[in-house]
Amino acid sequence: MVDFWARSWTSDDLPGARRLLAPDVEAEWNLDAPVDDEELLQVLHRIAAFADSVTVVARTDAVDGSALVYDLVAPFGTARLVEFLGVEGQRINEVRHVYDVTAVDRFFPGLYAD
């Protein structure tokens, strides 16, 4: 399921990614904007559409989820994203994103602006 999630959003298949999210999924991030599942998916769409590539460079699995590290390669540089996924009953019930905010602001301008 985690592999499908990563493949879905990085290839801009938001319907595929959405199917994995529990109806009451908790989403958090360190960007200066509120987040819910819709905003999360919109930001992931913007990353997938703008980035030259999005690559999983590390992954650690646990009984109840996974942690993934992504390289987000943009035309002018690379930013990192760390994603923590909580999994319960074959659905993702928690998504936590930690962005390299300085690099995101530089290489992905307007990524999370309203």
Coordinates of C-alpha atoms in Angstrom, one line a residue:
M1 CA 0.0 0.0 0.0
V2 CA 2.8 2.4 0.8
D3 CA 4.4 1.7 -2.6
F4 CA 1.1 2.4 -4.3
W5 CA 0.7 5.7 -2.4
A6 CA 4.2 6.9 -3.3
R7 CA 3.8 5.9 -7.0
S8 CA 0.3 7.5 -7.2
W9 CA 1.1 10.9 -5.9
T10 CA 4.5 11.2 -7.6
S11 CA 3.0 10.3 -10.9
D12 CA 0.1 12.8 -10.3
D13 CA -2.5 10.1 -9.9
L14 CA -4.5 11.9 -7.2
P15 CA -7.6 9.6 -7.6
G16 CA -5.3 6.6 -6.9
A17 CA -3.7 8.3 -3.9
R18 CA -7.1 9.5 -2.5
R19 CA -8.4 5.9 -2.5
L20 CA -5.9 5.0 0.1
L21 CA -6.7 7.8 2.5
A22 CA -9.1 6.9 5.4
P23 CA -12.1 9.2 5.6
D24 CA -10.9 10.7 8.8
V25 CA -7.2 10.9 7.9
E26 CA -5.1 13.2 10.0
A27 CA -2.8 15.4 8.0
E28 CA 0.0 17.7 9.4
W29 CA 2.9 19.5 7.9
N30 CA 5.4 22.2 8.7
L31 CA 4.3 24.6 6.0
D32 CA 2.9 27.9 7.0
A33 CA -0.7 27.0 6.0
P34 CA -3.5 24.9 7.4
V35 CA -3.8 21.4 6.0
D36 CA -6.5 18.8 5.4
D37 CA -6.6 15.9 3.0
E38 CA -7.8 18.1 0.1
E39 CA -5.0 20.7 0.6
L40 CA -2.5 17.9 1.1
L41 CA -3.5 16.3 -2.2
Q42 CA -3.4 19.7 -4.0
V43 CA 0.1 20.4 -2.8
L44 CA 1.2 16.9 -3.9
H45 CA -0.3 17.6 -7.3
R46 CA 1.6 20.8 -7.6
I47 CA 4.8 19.0 -6.7
A48 CA 4.2 16.2 -9.2
A49 CA 3.3 18.7 -11.9
F50 CA 6.2 21.1 -11.4
A51 CA 9.1 18.8 -10.3
D52 CA 11.4 17.3 -12.9
S53 CA 11.4 14.2 -10.7
V54 CA 10.3 13.0 -7.3
T55 CA 12.3 10.0 -6.0
V56 CA 12.0 8.0 -2.8
V57 CA 15.6 8.0 -1.5
A58 CA 15.0 6.2 1.8
R59 CA 12.2 4.2 3.4
T60 CA 11.7 2.7 6.9
D61 CA 8.7 0.5 7.6
A62 CA 7.1 -0.2 11.0
V63 CA 4.2 -2.4 12.0
D64 CA 1.8 0.6 11.8
G65 CA 3.2 2.7 9.0
S66 CA 6.3 3.9 7.1
A67 CA 8.6 6.9 6.9
L68 CA 9.8 8.0 3.5
V69 CA 12.4 10.5 2.4
Y70 CA 11.9 12.1 -1.1
D71 CA 14.1 14.2 -3.3
L72 CA 12.0 16.8 -5.1
V73 CA 14.1 17.9 -8.1
A74 CA 13.0 21.2 -9.6
P75 CA 14.4 23.0 -12.6
F76 CA 16.7 25.1 -10.3
G77 CA 17.5 22.7 -7.4
T78 CA 16.4 19.9 -5.1
A79 CA 14.3 20.0 -1.9
R80 CA 13.7 17.2 0.6
L81 CA 10.4 15.9 2.0
V82 CA 10.1 13.5 4.8
E83 CA 6.7 11.7 5.0
F84 CA 5.4 9.7 7.9
L85 CA 2.4 7.5 7.1
G86 CA 0.2 5.8 9.7
V87 CA -1.6 2.7 8.4
E88 CA -4.6 1.0 9.8
G89 CA -6.9 -1.5 8.1
Q90 CA -5.3 -1.1 4.7
R91 CA -5.9 2.7 4.7
I92 CA -3.6 5.6 5.5
N93 CA -5.0 7.2 8.6
E94 CA -2.1 9.7 9.3
V95 CA 0.1 11.7 7.0
R96 CA 2.8 13.9 8.4
H97 CA 5.0 16.0 6.1
V98 CA 8.3 17.7 7.1
Y99 CA 9.5 19.9 4.3
D100 CA 12.9 21.6 3.8
V101 CA 11.0 24.9 3.9
T102 CA 14.0 27.0 2.8
A103 CA 14.6 24.9 -0.3
V104 CA 10.8 24.6 -1.0
D105 CA 10.4 28.4 -0.9
R106 CA 13.4 28.8 -3.2
F107 CA 12.8 26.0 -5.7
F108 CA 9.0 25.6 -5.6
P109 CA 7.7 29.2 -5.2
G110 CA 4.1 29.5 -4.3
L111 CA 3.8 25.8 -3.6
Y112 CA 1.5 26.2 -0.6
A113 CA 0.1 29.7 -1.2
D114 CA -3.6 30.3 -1.3

